[in-house]
Structure formats: C-alpha cells, structure tokens
Amino acid sequence: MFRAVLIEKDDAGYRASVKALDESTLPEGDVSVRVAYSSLNYKDGLAITGRGAVVRKFPMVPGIDLVGTVEASSHPGVAVGDAVILNGWGLSEVHWGGLAQRAQVRGEWLVPLPEAFTPRQAMAIGTAGYTAMLCVMALERHGVTPERGEVLVTGASGGVGSVAIALLAKLGFTVVASTGRPQEADYLKSLGASEIIDRNELGLPGKPLGKERWAGVIDAVGSHTLANACATTKYRGTVAACGLAQGLDFPASVAPFILRGVTLVGIDCVMAPREDRLEAWRRLARDLDVSKLELMTREIGLDEVIDTATALLDGKERGRIVVNVDR
C-alpha cells in the first residue's frame, strides 16, 4: 500500500482526497520509482481543484513532477538504485503523477538527478524551474544578452518567475519583475530583480505598439500581459511564452512582429525532447544559485496539498512548493 492524492470523477462529482492505494492499481510502466518528493505547480492546482480541464483520465494521481529512486526496471537505460527526475510527459493528464509515494512510469521519461542537487532541491526547481531554464535558453538562442538591455519577467512571484529572476540575475541580466503583489517587492529583489512594476501596467488592454523597452521577456501569464509585452519589446527582441495565468487568449496585433522583428517563442515543457531536458538540468546545475532557491521554497506534506492547491490558484502562494510525500 502507498499514500497518494487521488482525483475522482463520477456521479458524486469531482473531488480530490488523500488515500491509501494498493500497488496493483499503479498504471503500466517499465520503471517503478519510490518517490521522495514532488511539487505543487499551477497546473497541479487546476487539476486538483477542477478549475481547469487538465485531467483526461479518471481516477488520476496528480503531480507533474517527481524525484525518487528506481526500485525496479525493465528499461535498458535505467537501473535499480538510480536517482531520477520526471517532469511532464502527461503526468496529471493521462498518466498517474508524483503526488504519491510510488510511481510506475516509462523509462524514457526519466532524467538523472544532477549531482549538484539534493532530491528536495530538484523538486524546489521542478517543472517551474526547468521551464524557466528553457525560457532563458530560448532568449540566448535568439541573441538576447545582458548588453542589449532589460529583461521582463511576468508573474514574477510564481514558481517560473521566481526561478527565472534568479537565473537571469546570476547570468548578468538586468531584470524587471511584474507582479500583482507589491508586498513581495523585497522578496523579488532578494532573488535579483532590479525593479518591480505593477502587473496592471501590462495586464489591461493596450496599443498594438508601445514604447520599446525590453530586450527579452519571459511570460508566464498570457492574455493582455503577453500582448503588451510583445508590443513594448525592442527591435529584434525575443519573448518566451510559457504560461496562461491570466488567460489562454492573445489579444495582439502583428505589428511588433512585422515592424520590429520581435520573435515570440513558445516554450513547451511537457513534451520537450530528452536532449533539451538534459541540457536544461545541466544549465540549472551551473547557473542557479541554490541559496536563492531556498529563499523561494517551502515544504508541505501530502495532507496539505489539497488546501494549498486552492491557495495557489487564489494567488496566496509565492515561489516554489515542495511536497514531502512521506509527511
């Protein structure tokens, strides 16, 4: 038996609870993992509360992240005793995820835990931090350097935003953080932000083109915020879009793209190829200040996950939430 958060949907409705499950209920997979930690992300919050159509198969164990030790494997690239990380690959959607003490997964989904990180630190990074690194890598590929000017990070108090600020600051960028929580200004500056702006400067309907300011943008918000970020990005700047906290819509014009040569890069963390994942984790091990990581992280147990998921969606949480599945 093992403990897990379980989402069910039937005639009684949509609900999430912590249950003891038999290992025979685990889904198919060629690797069995004893989970040490998971994390709580925005997507997990949507799945657990039912506020978003994330789960496509019931019952479902949510949790898009996990780190743990391989207990059994028939996959040629994965051995018993390996310390491994899993991010994405349909966890919480069509395959049981990491908010449990056990997981049965496909070996090709796993990447090694970098020696630079403890299991807890790996989940403090989690999908949010791995996504932030993919965004930074995208900006770099398109020629965004510290010398070109400021980089905007939206949704700055969240998981992606917090890690993105820490990464960019260590790499020498001047970071401007956009947030709806002005009380978090000191926190964001401690991560490396040089300036804090109110999210309403970008979150309301704007013009097709605004004054050029940003050399690059990492956006976890979408909707009007993403549209206005593109409209105020400098000539040949780059915007990396990875989230939808404000909405799925994109009420923009083509003006920034055809008049200023702005590049909009979509960042997919769920199905990213293995080589991209390995590179992102290698870069995180090199470029993330783990002391900053601790500033943005708090730990909870499985029994706290459901209430915390609601608080996360309501904007009452900041940074990263690590879940100790044995608590």
Coordinates of C-alpha atoms in Angstrom, one line a residue, residues 7-253:
I7 CA -8.7 12.7 -8.1
E8 CA -12.0 11.0 -8.9
K9 CA -15.0 12.0 -11.1
D10 CA -18.3 10.1 -11.1
D11 CA -22.0 10.7 -10.3
A12 CA -21.0 12.1 -7.0
G13 CA -19.0 14.8 -8.6
Y14 CA -15.3 15.9 -9.0
R15 CA -13.2 15.5 -5.9
A16 CA -9.6 15.1 -4.6
S17 CA -8.6 13.3 -1.5
V18 CA -5.6 11.6 0.1
K19 CA -6.0 7.8 0.0
A20 CA -4.1 4.6 0.7
L21 CA -3.8 2.7 -2.6
D22 CA -2.7 -0.8 -3.5
E23 CA 0.4 -1.0 -5.7
S24 CA -1.6 -3.2 -8.1
T25 CA -3.5 -0.1 -9.1
L26 CA -0.5 1.7 -10.5
P27 CA -0.6 2.3 -14.3
E28 CA 1.6 0.5 -16.8
G29 CA 5.3 1.4 -17.0
D30 CA 8.6 -0.3 -17.3
V31 CA 10.2 1.5 -14.3
S32 CA 9.0 1.6 -10.7
V33 CA 10.1 4.6 -8.6
R34 CA 10.0 5.2 -4.9
V35 CA 9.1 8.8 -4.8
A36 CA 10.9 11.1 -2.3
Y37 CA 9.4 14.5 -3.2
S38 CA 7.0 16.0 -5.6
S39 CA 6.0 19.7 -6.0
L40 CA 2.9 21.7 -6.4
N41 CA 2.5 23.7 -9.6
Y42 CA -0.2 25.9 -11.1
K43 CA -1.2 23.1 -13.4
D44 CA -1.5 20.8 -10.4
G45 CA -3.7 23.3 -8.8
L46 CA -6.0 23.3 -11.8
A47 CA -6.1 19.6 -11.8
I48 CA -6.8 19.2 -8.1
T49 CA -9.5 21.8 -7.8
G50 CA -11.1 21.0 -11.2
R51 CA -10.8 24.7 -12.2
G52 CA -9.1 23.7 -15.5
A53 CA -9.7 20.8 -17.8
V54 CA -6.3 19.2 -17.1
V55 CA -7.3 15.6 -16.1
R56 CA -8.4 13.5 -19.1
K57 CA -8.5 10.1 -17.4
F58 CA -10.0 9.1 -14.1
P59 CA -9.1 8.2 -11.4
M60 CA -5.9 10.3 -11.5
V61 CA -3.0 10.8 -9.2
P62 CA -1.9 14.4 -9.9
G63 CA 1.6 15.9 -9.7
I64 CA 3.6 16.8 -12.8
D65 CA 6.9 16.4 -11.0
L66 CA 8.7 13.7 -9.1
V67 CA 12.1 12.8 -7.8
G68 CA 13.0 9.4 -6.3
T69 CA 14.9 6.1 -6.5
V70 CA 14.3 3.3 -9.0
E71 CA 13.1 0.2 -7.3
A72 CA 12.5 -2.0 -10.4
S73 CA 13.3 -1.5 -14.1
S74 CA 13.0 -3.4 -17.4
H75 CA 14.1 -0.3 -19.3
P76 CA 17.7 -0.7 -20.7
G77 CA 18.8 2.8 -19.8
V78 CA 17.5 2.8 -16.2
A79 CA 18.9 0.7 -13.4
V80 CA 17.7 -0.2 -9.9
G81 CA 19.1 2.4 -7.5
D82 CA 19.2 5.3 -10.0
A83 CA 18.2 8.7 -8.6
V84 CA 15.8 10.1 -11.2
I85 CA 13.7 13.1 -12.0
L86 CA 10.4 13.2 -14.1
N87 CA 8.8 16.4 -15.4
G88 CA 5.7 16.5 -17.6
W89 CA 5.1 13.7 -20.2
G90 CA 1.4 13.7 -19.5
L91 CA 1.6 13.2 -15.7
S92 CA -1.7 14.5 -14.1
E93 CA -3.3 14.4 -17.5
V94 CA -3.3 10.8 -18.8
H95 CA -0.7 9.1 -16.5
W96 CA -0.5 9.0 -12.7
G97 CA 1.8 11.6 -11.3
G98 CA 4.2 12.3 -8.5
L99 CA 1.9 13.3 -5.6
A100 CA 2.2 9.8 -4.2
Q101 CA 4.8 7.5 -2.5
R102 CA 5.1 5.3 -5.5
A103 CA 5.1 5.8 -9.3
Q104 CA 5.1 3.5 -12.3
V105 CA 6.4 5.3 -15.4
R106 CA 8.2 4.8 -18.7
G107 CA 12.0 4.8 -18.6
E108 CA 12.4 7.2 -21.5
W109 CA 10.6 9.9 -19.5
L110 CA 13.3 10.0 -16.8
V111 CA 16.5 12.0 -16.5
P112 CA 19.2 11.5 -13.9
L113 CA 19.2 13.7 -10.8
P114 CA 22.2 16.0 -11.2
E115 CA 24.9 15.6 -8.5
A116 CA 24.7 19.3 -7.8
F117 CA 21.2 18.9 -6.3
T118 CA 19.6 17.0 -3.4
P119 CA 16.2 15.4 -4.2
R120 CA 14.5 18.2 -2.3
Q121 CA 16.3 20.9 -4.2
A122 CA 15.4 19.2 -7.5
M123 CA 11.7 19.5 -6.6
A124 CA 12.2 23.0 -5.4
I125 CA 13.2 23.6 -9.0
G126 CA 10.7 21.2 -10.5
T127 CA 8.8 21.8 -13.7
A128 CA 8.6 25.6 -13.0
G129 CA 12.4 26.0 -12.7
Y130 CA 13.1 23.6 -15.6
T131 CA 10.6 25.7 -17.7
A132 CA 12.3 28.9 -16.6
M133 CA 15.6 27.5 -17.8
L134 CA 14.1 26.5 -21.2
C135 CA 12.9 30.2 -21.5
V136 CA 16.4 31.5 -20.7
M137 CA 17.9 29.2 -23.2
A138 CA 15.4 30.4 -25.8
L139 CA 16.3 34.0 -25.2
E140 CA 20.0 33.2 -25.5
R141 CA 19.5 31.3 -28.8
H142 CA 17.9 34.4 -30.2
G143 CA 20.7 36.7 -29.3
V144 CA 19.4 38.3 -26.1
T145 CA 22.5 39.3 -24.0
P146 CA 22.8 41.5 -20.9
E147 CA 24.3 44.2 -23.0
R148 CA 21.1 44.5 -25.1
G149 CA 19.0 45.8 -22.2
E150 CA 16.4 44.9 -19.6
V151 CA 14.6 41.5 -19.4
L152 CA 11.0 41.5 -18.2
V153 CA 9.6 38.6 -16.1
T154 CA 5.9 38.5 -15.7
G155 CA 4.1 36.5 -13.0
A156 CA 7.2 37.2 -11.1
S157 CA 6.1 35.9 -7.7
G158 CA 5.2 32.5 -9.0
G159 CA 7.4 29.5 -9.5
V160 CA 8.5 30.1 -13.0
G161 CA 9.0 33.8 -12.4
S162 CA 11.0 33.3 -9.2
V163 CA 13.5 30.9 -10.7
A164 CA 13.7 33.0 -13.9
I165 CA 14.7 36.0 -11.9
A166 CA 17.4 34.1 -10.0
L167 CA 18.8 32.6 -13.2
L168 CA 18.8 35.8 -15.2
A169 CA 20.4 37.8 -12.4
K170 CA 23.2 35.3 -12.0
L171 CA 23.8 35.5 -15.7
G172 CA 24.2 39.3 -15.5
F173 CA 20.9 40.5 -16.9
T174 CA 19.0 43.5 -15.5
V175 CA 15.7 42.0 -14.5
V176 CA 12.3 43.9 -14.2
A177 CA 9.7 41.9 -12.3
S178 CA 6.0 42.3 -13.0
T179 CA 3.7 41.2 -10.1
G180 CA 0.2 41.8 -8.7
R181 CA 1.6 41.5 -5.2
P182 CA 3.6 44.7 -4.3
Q183 CA 4.2 43.2 -0.8
E184 CA 6.6 40.8 -2.4
A185 CA 8.9 43.5 -3.7
D186 CA 11.6 42.7 -1.1
Y187 CA 11.4 39.0 -1.9
L188 CA 11.7 39.6 -5.7
K189 CA 14.7 42.0 -5.2
S190 CA 16.4 39.3 -3.0
L191 CA 16.2 37.0 -6.0
G192 CA 17.9 39.5 -8.2
A193 CA 15.2 41.8 -9.6
S194 CA 16.4 45.4 -10.1
E195 CA 12.9 46.9 -10.4
I196 CA 9.3 45.9 -9.6
I197 CA 6.3 47.0 -11.7
D198 CA 2.6 46.5 -11.1
R199 CA 1.0 43.9 -13.3
N200 CA -1.7 46.4 -14.3
E201 CA 0.9 48.3 -16.4
L202 CA 0.8 45.3 -18.7
G203 CA -2.4 43.4 -17.8
L204 CA -5.0 45.7 -19.3
P205 CA -5.9 46.2 -23.0
G206 CA -3.2 48.2 -24.7
K207 CA -2.0 49.5 -28.0
P208 CA -0.6 47.5 -30.9
L209 CA 2.8 49.1 -30.3
G210 CA 4.2 50.8 -27.3
K211 CA 7.5 52.4 -26.3
E212 CA 10.4 50.0 -26.9
R213 CA 11.8 48.8 -23.6
W214 CA 12.6 45.1 -23.3
A215 CA 15.4 43.2 -24.9
G216 CA 13.7 40.0 -23.8
V217 CA 10.7 38.8 -21.9
I218 CA 9.8 35.6 -20.0
D219 CA 6.0 35.5 -19.7
A220 CA 4.0 33.0 -17.6
V221 CA 0.8 35.0 -17.8
G222 CA -0.6 35.2 -21.4
S223 CA -3.6 37.2 -22.5
H224 CA -3.2 41.1 -22.4
T225 CA 0.1 40.8 -20.5
L226 CA 1.7 38.8 -23.2
A227 CA 0.3 41.1 -25.9
N228 CA 1.6 44.2 -24.2
A229 CA 4.9 42.6 -23.5
C230 CA 5.3 42.0 -27.2
A231 CA 4.2 45.5 -28.1
T232 CA 6.9 47.0 -25.8
T233 CA 9.8 44.7 -26.8
K234 CA 12.7 46.3 -28.6
Y235 CA 13.6 45.9 -32.2
R236 CA 14.6 42.2 -32.8
G237 CA 13.9 41.3 -29.1
T238 CA 12.6 38.0 -28.1
V239 CA 9.6 37.0 -25.9
A240 CA 9.4 33.5 -24.5
A241 CA 5.8 32.5 -23.6
C242 CA 5.3 29.6 -21.2
G243 CA 2.1 30.2 -19.2
L244 CA -1.5 31.2 -19.1
A245 CA -2.2 32.5 -15.6
Q246 CA -4.2 35.5 -17.0
G247 CA -5.8 33.5 -19.8
L248 CA -5.3 31.5 -23.0
D249 CA -6.2 34.4 -25.3
F250 CA -3.7 36.5 -27.1
P251 CA -5.4 39.8 -28.0
A252 CA -2.5 41.3 -30.0
S253 CA -1.7 42.5 -33.5

